PDB file of C-alpha atoms in Angstrom:
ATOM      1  CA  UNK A 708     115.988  61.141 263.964  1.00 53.00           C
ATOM      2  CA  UNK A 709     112.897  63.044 262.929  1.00 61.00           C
ATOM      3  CA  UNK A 710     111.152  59.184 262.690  1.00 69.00           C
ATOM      4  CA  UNK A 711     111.516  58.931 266.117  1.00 89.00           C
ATOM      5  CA  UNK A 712     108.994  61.028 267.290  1.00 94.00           C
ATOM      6  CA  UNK A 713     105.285  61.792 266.192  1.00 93.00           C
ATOM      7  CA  UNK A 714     102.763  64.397 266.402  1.00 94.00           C
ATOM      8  CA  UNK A 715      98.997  64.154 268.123  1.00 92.00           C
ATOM      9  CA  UNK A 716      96.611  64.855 265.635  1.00 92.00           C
ATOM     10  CA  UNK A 717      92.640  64.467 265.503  1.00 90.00           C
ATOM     11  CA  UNK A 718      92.990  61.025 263.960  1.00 91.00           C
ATOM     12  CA  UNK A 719      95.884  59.230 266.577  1.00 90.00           C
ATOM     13  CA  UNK A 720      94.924  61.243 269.803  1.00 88.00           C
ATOM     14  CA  UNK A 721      93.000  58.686 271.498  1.00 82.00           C
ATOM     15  CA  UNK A 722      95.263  55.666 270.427  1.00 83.00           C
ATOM     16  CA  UNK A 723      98.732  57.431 271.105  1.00 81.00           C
ATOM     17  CA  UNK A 724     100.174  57.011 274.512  1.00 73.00           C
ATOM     18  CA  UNK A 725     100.280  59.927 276.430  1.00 72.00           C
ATOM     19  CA  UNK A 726     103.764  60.488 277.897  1.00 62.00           C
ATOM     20  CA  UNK A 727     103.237  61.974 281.382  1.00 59.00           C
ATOM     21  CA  UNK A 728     101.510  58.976 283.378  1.00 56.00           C
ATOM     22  CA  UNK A 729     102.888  55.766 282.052  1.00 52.00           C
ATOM     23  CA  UNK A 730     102.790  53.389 285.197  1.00 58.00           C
ATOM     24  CA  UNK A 731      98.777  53.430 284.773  1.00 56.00           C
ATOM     25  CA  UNK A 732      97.638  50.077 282.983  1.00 61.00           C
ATOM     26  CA  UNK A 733      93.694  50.590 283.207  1.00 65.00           C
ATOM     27  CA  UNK A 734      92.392  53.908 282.090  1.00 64.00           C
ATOM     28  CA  UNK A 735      93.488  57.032 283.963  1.00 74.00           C
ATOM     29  CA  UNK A 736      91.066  60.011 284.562  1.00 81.00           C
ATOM     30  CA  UNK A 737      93.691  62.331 284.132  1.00 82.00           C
ATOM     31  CA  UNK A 738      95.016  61.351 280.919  1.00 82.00           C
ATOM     32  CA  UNK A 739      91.381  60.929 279.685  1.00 84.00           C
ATOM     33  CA  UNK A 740      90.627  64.708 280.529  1.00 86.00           C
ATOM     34  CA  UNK A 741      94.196  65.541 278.945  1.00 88.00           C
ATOM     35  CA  UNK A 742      93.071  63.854 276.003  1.00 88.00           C
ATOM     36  CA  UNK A 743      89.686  65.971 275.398  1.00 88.00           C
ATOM     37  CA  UNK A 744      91.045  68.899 276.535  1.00 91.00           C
ATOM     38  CA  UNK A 745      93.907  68.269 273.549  1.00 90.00           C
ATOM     39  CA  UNK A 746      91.111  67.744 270.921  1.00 90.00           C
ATOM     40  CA  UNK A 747      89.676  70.499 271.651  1.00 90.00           C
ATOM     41  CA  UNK A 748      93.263  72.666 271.396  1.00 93.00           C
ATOM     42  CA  UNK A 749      94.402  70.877 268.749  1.00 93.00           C
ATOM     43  CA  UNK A 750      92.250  73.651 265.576  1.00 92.00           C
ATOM     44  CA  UNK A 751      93.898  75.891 267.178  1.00 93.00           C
ATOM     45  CA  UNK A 752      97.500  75.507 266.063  1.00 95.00           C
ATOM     46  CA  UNK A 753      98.467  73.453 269.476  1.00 95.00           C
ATOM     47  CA  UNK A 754     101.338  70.923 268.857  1.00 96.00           C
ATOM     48  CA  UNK A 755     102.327  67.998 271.095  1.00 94.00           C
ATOM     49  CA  UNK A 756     105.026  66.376 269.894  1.00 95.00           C
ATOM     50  CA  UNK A 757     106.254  63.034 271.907  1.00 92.00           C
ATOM     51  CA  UNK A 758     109.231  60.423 271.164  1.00 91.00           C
ATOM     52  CA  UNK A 759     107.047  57.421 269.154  1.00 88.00           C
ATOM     53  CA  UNK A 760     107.758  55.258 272.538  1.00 83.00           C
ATOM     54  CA  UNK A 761     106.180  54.722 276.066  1.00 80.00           C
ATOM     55  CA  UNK A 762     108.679  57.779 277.628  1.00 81.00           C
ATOM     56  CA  UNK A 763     108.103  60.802 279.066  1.00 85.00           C
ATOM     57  CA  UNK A 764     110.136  62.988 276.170  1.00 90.00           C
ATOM     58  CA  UNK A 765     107.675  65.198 274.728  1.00 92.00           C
ATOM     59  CA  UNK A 766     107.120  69.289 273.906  1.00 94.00           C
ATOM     60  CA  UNK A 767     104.028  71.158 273.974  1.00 95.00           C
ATOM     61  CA  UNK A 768     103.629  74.823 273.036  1.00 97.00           C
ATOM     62  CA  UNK A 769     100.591  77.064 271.450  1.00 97.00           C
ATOM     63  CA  UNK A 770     100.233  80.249 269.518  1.00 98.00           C
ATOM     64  CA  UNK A 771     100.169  82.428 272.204  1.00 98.00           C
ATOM     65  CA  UNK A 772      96.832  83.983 271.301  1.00 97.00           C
ATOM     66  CA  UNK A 773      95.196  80.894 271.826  1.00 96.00           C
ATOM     67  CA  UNK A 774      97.990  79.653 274.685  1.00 97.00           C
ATOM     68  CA  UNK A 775      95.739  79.081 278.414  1.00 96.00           C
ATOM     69  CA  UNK A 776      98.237  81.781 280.174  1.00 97.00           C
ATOM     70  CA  UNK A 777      98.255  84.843 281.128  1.00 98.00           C
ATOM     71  CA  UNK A 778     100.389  86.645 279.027  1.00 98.00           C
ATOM     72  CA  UNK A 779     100.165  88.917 276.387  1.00 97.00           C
ATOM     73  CA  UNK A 780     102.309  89.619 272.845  1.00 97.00           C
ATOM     74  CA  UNK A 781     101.655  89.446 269.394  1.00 96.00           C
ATOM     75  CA  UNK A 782     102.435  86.586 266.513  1.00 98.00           C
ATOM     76  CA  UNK A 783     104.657  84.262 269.726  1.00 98.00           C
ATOM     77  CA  UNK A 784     104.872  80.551 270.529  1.00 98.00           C
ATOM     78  CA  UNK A 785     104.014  79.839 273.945  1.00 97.00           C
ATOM     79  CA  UNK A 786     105.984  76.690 275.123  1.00 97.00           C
ATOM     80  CA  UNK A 787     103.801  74.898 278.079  1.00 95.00           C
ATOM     81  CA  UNK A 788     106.344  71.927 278.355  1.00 93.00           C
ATOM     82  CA  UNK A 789     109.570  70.156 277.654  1.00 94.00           C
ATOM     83  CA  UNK A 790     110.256  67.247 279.399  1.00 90.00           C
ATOM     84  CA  UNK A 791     112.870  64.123 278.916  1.00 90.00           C
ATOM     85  CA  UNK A 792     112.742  62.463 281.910  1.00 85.00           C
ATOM     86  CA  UNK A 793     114.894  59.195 282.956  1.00 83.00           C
ATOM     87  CA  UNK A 794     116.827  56.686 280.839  1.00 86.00           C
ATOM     88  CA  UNK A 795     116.100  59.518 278.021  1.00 87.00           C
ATOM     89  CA  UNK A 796     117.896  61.679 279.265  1.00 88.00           C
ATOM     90  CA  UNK A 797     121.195  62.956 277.331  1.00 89.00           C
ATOM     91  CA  UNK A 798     120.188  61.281 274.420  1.00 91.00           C
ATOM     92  CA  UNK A 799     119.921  64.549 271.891  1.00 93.00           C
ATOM     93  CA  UNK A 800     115.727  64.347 272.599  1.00 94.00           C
ATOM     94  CA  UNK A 801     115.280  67.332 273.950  1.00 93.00           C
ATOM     95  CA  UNK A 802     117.646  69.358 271.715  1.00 95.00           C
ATOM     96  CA  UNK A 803     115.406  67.978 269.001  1.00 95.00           C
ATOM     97  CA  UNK A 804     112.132  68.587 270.135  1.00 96.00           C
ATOM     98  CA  UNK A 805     113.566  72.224 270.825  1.00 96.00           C
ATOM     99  CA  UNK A 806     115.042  72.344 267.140  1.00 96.00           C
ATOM    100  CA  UNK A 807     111.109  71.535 265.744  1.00 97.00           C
ATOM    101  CA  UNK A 808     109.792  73.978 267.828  1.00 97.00           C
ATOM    102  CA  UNK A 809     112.206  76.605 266.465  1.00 97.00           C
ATOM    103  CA  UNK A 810     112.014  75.805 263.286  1.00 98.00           C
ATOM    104  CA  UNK A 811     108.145  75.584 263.078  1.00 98.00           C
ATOM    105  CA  UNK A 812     107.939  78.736 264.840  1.00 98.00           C
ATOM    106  CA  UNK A 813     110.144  80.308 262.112  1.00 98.00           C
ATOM    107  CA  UNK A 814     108.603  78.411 259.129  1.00 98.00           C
ATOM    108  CA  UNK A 815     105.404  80.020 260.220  1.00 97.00           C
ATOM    109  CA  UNK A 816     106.843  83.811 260.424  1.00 98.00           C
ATOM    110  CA  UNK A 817     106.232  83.724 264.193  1.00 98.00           C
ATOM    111  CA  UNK A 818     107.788  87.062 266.036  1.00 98.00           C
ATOM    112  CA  UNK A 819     109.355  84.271 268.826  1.00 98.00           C
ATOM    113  CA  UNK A 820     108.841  81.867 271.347  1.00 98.00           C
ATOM    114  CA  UNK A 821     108.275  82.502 275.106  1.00 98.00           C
ATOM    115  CA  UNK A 822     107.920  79.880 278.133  1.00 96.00           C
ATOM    116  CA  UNK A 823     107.287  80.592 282.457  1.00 96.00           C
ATOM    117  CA  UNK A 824     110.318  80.392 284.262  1.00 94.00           C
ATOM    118  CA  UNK A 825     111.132  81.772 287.744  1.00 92.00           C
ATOM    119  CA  UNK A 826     114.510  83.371 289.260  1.00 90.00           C
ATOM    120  CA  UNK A 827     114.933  79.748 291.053  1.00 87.00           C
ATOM    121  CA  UNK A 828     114.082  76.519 288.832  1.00 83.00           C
ATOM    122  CA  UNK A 829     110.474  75.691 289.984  1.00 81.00           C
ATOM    123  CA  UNK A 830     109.800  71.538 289.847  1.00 79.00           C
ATOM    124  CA  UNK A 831     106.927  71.842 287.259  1.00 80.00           C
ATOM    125  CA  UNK A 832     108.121  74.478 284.767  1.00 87.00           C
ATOM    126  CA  UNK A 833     110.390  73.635 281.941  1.00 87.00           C
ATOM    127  CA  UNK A 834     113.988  73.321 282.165  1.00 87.00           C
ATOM    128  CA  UNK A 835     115.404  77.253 281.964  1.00 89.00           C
ATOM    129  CA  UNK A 836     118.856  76.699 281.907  1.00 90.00           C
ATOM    130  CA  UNK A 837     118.254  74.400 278.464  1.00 92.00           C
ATOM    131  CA  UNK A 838     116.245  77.136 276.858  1.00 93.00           C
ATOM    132  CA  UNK A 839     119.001  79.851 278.190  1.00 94.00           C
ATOM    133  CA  UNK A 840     121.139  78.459 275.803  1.00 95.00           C
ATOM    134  CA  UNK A 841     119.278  79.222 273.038  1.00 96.00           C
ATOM    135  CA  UNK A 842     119.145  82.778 273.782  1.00 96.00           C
ATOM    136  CA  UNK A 843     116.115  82.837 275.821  1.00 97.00           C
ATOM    137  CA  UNK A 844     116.038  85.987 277.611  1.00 97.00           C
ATOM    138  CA  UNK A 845     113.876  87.344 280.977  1.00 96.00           C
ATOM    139  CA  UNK A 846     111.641  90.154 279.354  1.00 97.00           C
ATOM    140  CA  UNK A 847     109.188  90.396 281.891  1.00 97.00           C
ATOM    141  CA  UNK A 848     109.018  89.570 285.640  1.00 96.00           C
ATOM    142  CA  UNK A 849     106.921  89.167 289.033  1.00 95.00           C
ATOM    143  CA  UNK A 850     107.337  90.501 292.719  1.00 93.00           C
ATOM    144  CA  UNK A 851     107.599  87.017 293.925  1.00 91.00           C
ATOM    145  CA  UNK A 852     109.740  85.469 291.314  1.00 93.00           C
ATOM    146  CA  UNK A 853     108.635  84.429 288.455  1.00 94.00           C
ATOM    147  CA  UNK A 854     109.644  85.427 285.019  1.00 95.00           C
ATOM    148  CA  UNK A 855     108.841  85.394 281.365  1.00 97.00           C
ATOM    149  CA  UNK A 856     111.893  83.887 279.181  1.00 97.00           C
ATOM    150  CA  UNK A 857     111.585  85.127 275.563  1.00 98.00           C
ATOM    151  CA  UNK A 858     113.425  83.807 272.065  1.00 98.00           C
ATOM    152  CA  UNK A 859     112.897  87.194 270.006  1.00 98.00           C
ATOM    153  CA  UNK A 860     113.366  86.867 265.976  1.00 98.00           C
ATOM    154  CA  UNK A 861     112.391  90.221 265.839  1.00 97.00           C
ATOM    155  CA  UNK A 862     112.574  92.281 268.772  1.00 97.00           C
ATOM    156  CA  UNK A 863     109.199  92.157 269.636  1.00 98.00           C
ATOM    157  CA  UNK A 864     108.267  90.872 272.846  1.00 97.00           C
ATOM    158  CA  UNK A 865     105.501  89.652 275.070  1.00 98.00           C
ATOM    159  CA  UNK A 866     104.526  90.321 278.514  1.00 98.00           C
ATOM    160  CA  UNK A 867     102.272  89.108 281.729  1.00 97.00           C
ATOM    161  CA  UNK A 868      98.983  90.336 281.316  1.00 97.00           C
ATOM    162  CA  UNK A 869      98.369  93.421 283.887  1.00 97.00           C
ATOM    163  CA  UNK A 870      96.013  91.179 285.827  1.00 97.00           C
ATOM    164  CA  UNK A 871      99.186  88.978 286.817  1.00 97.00           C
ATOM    165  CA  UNK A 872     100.487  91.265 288.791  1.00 93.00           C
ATOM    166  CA  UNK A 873      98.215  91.620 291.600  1.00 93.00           C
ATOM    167  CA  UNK A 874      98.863  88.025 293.099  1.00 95.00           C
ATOM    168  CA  UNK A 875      95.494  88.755 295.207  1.00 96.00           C
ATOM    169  CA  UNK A 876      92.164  87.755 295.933  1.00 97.00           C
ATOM    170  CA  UNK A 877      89.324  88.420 297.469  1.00 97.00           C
ATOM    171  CA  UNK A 878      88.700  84.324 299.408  1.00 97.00           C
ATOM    172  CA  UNK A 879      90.365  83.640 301.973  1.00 97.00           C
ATOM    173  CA  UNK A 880      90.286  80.047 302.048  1.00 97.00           C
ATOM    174  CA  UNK A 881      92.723  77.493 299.785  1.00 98.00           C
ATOM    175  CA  UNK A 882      91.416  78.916 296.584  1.00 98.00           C
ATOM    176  CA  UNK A 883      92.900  76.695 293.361  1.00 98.00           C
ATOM    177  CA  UNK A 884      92.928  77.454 289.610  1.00 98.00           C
ATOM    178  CA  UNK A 885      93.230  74.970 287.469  1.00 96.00           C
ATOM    179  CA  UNK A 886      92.730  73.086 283.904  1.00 94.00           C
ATOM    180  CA  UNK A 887      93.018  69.965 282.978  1.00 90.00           C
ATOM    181  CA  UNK A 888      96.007  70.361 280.758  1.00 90.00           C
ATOM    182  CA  UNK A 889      98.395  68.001 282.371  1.00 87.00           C
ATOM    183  CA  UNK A 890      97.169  64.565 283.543  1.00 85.00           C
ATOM    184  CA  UNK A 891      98.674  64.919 287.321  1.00 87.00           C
ATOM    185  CA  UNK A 892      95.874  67.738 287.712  1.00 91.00           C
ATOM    186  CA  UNK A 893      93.435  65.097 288.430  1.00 89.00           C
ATOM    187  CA  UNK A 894      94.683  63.475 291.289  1.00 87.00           C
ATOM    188  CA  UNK A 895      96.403  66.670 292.556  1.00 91.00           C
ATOM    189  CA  UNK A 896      92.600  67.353 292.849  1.00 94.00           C
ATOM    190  CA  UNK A 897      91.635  64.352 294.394  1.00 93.00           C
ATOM    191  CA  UNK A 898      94.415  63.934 297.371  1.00 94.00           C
ATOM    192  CA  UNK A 899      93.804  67.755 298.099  1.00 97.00           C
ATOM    193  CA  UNK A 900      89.737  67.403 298.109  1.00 97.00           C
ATOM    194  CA  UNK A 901      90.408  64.200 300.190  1.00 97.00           C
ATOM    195  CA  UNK A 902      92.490  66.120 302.776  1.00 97.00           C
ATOM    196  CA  UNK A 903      90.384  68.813 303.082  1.00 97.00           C
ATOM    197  CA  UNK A 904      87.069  67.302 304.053  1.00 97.00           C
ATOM    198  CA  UNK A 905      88.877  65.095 306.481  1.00 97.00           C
ATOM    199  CA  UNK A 906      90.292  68.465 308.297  1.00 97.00           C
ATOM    200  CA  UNK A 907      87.715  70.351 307.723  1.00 97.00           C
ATOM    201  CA  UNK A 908      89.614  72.602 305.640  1.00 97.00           C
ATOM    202  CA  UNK A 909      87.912  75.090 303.254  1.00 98.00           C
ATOM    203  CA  UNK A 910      88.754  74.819 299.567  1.00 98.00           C
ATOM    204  CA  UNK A 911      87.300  76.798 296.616  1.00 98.00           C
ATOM    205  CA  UNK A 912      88.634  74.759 293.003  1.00 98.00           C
ATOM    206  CA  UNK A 913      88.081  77.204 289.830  1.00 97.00           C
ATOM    207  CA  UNK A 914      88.701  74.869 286.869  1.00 96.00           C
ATOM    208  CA  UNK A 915      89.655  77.551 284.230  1.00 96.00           C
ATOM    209  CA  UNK A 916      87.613  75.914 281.276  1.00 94.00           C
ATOM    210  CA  UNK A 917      88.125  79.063 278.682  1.00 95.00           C
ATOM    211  CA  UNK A 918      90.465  80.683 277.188  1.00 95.00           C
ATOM    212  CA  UNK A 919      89.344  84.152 278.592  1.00 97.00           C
ATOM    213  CA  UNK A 920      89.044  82.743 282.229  1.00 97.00           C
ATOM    214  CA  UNK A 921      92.793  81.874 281.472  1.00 97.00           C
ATOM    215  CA  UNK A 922      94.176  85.160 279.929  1.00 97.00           C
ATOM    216  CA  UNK A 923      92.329  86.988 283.456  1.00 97.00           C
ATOM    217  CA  UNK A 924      93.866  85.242 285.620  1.00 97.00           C
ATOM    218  CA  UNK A 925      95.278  87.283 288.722  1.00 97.00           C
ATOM    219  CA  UNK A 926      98.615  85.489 288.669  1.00 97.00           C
ATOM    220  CA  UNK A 927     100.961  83.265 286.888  1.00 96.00           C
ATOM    221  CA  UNK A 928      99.489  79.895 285.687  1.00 95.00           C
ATOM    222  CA  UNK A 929     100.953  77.261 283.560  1.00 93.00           C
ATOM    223  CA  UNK A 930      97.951  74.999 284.411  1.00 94.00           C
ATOM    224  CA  UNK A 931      97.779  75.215 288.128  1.00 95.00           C
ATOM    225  CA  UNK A 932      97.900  78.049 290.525  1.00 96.00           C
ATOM    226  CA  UNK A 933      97.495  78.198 294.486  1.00 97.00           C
ATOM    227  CA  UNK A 934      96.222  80.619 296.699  1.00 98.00           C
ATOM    228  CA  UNK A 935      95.821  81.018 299.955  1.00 98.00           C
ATOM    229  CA  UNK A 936      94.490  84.035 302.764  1.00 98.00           C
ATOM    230  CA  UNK A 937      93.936  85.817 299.770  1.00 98.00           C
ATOM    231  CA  UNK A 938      97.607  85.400 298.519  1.00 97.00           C
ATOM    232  CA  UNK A 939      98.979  83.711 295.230  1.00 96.00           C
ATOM    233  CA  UNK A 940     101.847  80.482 296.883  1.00 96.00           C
ATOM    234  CA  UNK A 941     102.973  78.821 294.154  1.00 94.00           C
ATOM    235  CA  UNK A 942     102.256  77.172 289.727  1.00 93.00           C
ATOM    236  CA  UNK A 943     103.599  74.191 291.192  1.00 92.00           C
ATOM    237  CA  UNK A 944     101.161  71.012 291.758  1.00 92.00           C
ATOM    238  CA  UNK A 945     100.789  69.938 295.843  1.00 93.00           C
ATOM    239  CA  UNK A 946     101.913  66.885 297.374  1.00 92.00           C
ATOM    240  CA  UNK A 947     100.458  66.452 301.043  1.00 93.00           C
ATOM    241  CA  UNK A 948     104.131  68.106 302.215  1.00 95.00           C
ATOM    242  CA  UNK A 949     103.503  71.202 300.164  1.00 94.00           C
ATOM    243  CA  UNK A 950      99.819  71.508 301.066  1.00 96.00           C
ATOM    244  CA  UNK A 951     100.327  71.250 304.889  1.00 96.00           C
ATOM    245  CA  UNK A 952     103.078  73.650 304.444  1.00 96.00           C
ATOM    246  CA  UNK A 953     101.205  76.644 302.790  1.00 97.00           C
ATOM    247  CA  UNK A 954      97.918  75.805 305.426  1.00 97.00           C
ATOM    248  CA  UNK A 955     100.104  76.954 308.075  1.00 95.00           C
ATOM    249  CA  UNK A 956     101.053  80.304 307.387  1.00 88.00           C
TER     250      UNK A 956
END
């Protein structure tokens, strides 16, 4: 089953399809900034692995030194994304994709592997249930919610950075951190510029563009992260429901 799937390297990035947006025939700014963001990751021990078909079945994790998060530990995996998504679904992919992982992760004397998750299943953070299975454990948590799920090998494990926990800011206005990471960033970016000049909204965006930027951020992030009157809403991307939501508080 191993033939099904491939992994991006320097030489097949920019012909492999990239799993996330697949309904786009001409080229899409967001998987073009996912794709030189990736070749830029991809030295630094990064794997994206995908199902060798146009599909959304793919996992994406980091050593966790060089992972864009927040969080802190020593010699872990950080797991960004696992996703099967439609007629994929129950087919064994993601139990595969989750076996490389584990068995990379071991092969390379790694302490574990850890992922975001949140007391309630958010809609843009991995599956937590799935990874529960496996013996993923919550070893660290936040006031509003959110937790880190470890794998330990050898009871070691990581944690948020301090700076997660303050969920604060200084601006006021609709204040987003982001990277370009995942290709729906883009036009996440575009609809919520768009609605914002028309409603004369004020919006501060902070692309996170280093890996130090990332590791100080003042809350969770798995690419994305919302603020607003100074507080931290949500790592989940906006749709024009979600966005009018958090403008009225």
């Amino acid at each position: 089953m191993d033939s099904d799937f491939v992994n991006l390297t320097a030489e097949n990035l920019f012909n492999e399809h990239l799993c996330c947006i697949i309904r786009s025939k001409k080229p899409h700014p967001g998987i073009n900034a996912k794709r030189q963001w990736l070749s830029d990751r991809l030295t630094e021990g990064h794997v994206f692995r995908k199902l060798n078909a146009k599909a959304t079945v793919f996992i994406e994790y980091a050593p966790l030194e060089t992972a864009w998060v927040p969080i802190i530990g020593d010699n872990y995996y950080y797991l960004y994304c696992l996703w099967v998504s439609g007629s994929h679904k129950a087919k064994g992919y993601g139990k595969s994709l989750m076996a490389y992982c584990l068995a990379d992760a071991k092969q390379k004397g790694k302490s574990g592997i850890c992922m975001l998750g949140a007391k309630k299943q958010k809609s843009w953070l991995s599956d937590q249930s799935f990874v529960k299975t496996y013996g993923f454990e919550v070893v660290d948590t936040t006031d509003n919610g959110y937790e880190l799920l470890a794998l330990s090998f050898d009871g070691t494990t990581p944690k948020f950075a301090p700076n997660v926990k303050k969920q604060l800011i200084k601006n006021q206005e609709l204040t987003i951190y982001y990277d370009m990471q995942c290709p729906y960033i883009y036009q996440s970016i575009e609809m919520i510029k768009q609605y914002c000049e028309m409603n004369d909204v004020p919006l501060s965006l902070i692309q996170v563009d280093t890996l130090q930027k990332a590791k100080e951020l003042p809350c969770v992030f798995n690419n994305w992260a919302v603020f607003y009157k100074g507080v931290f809403e949500t790592v989940n991307l906006l749709d024009m429901t979600y966005l009018k939501r958090i403008l009225k508080k």
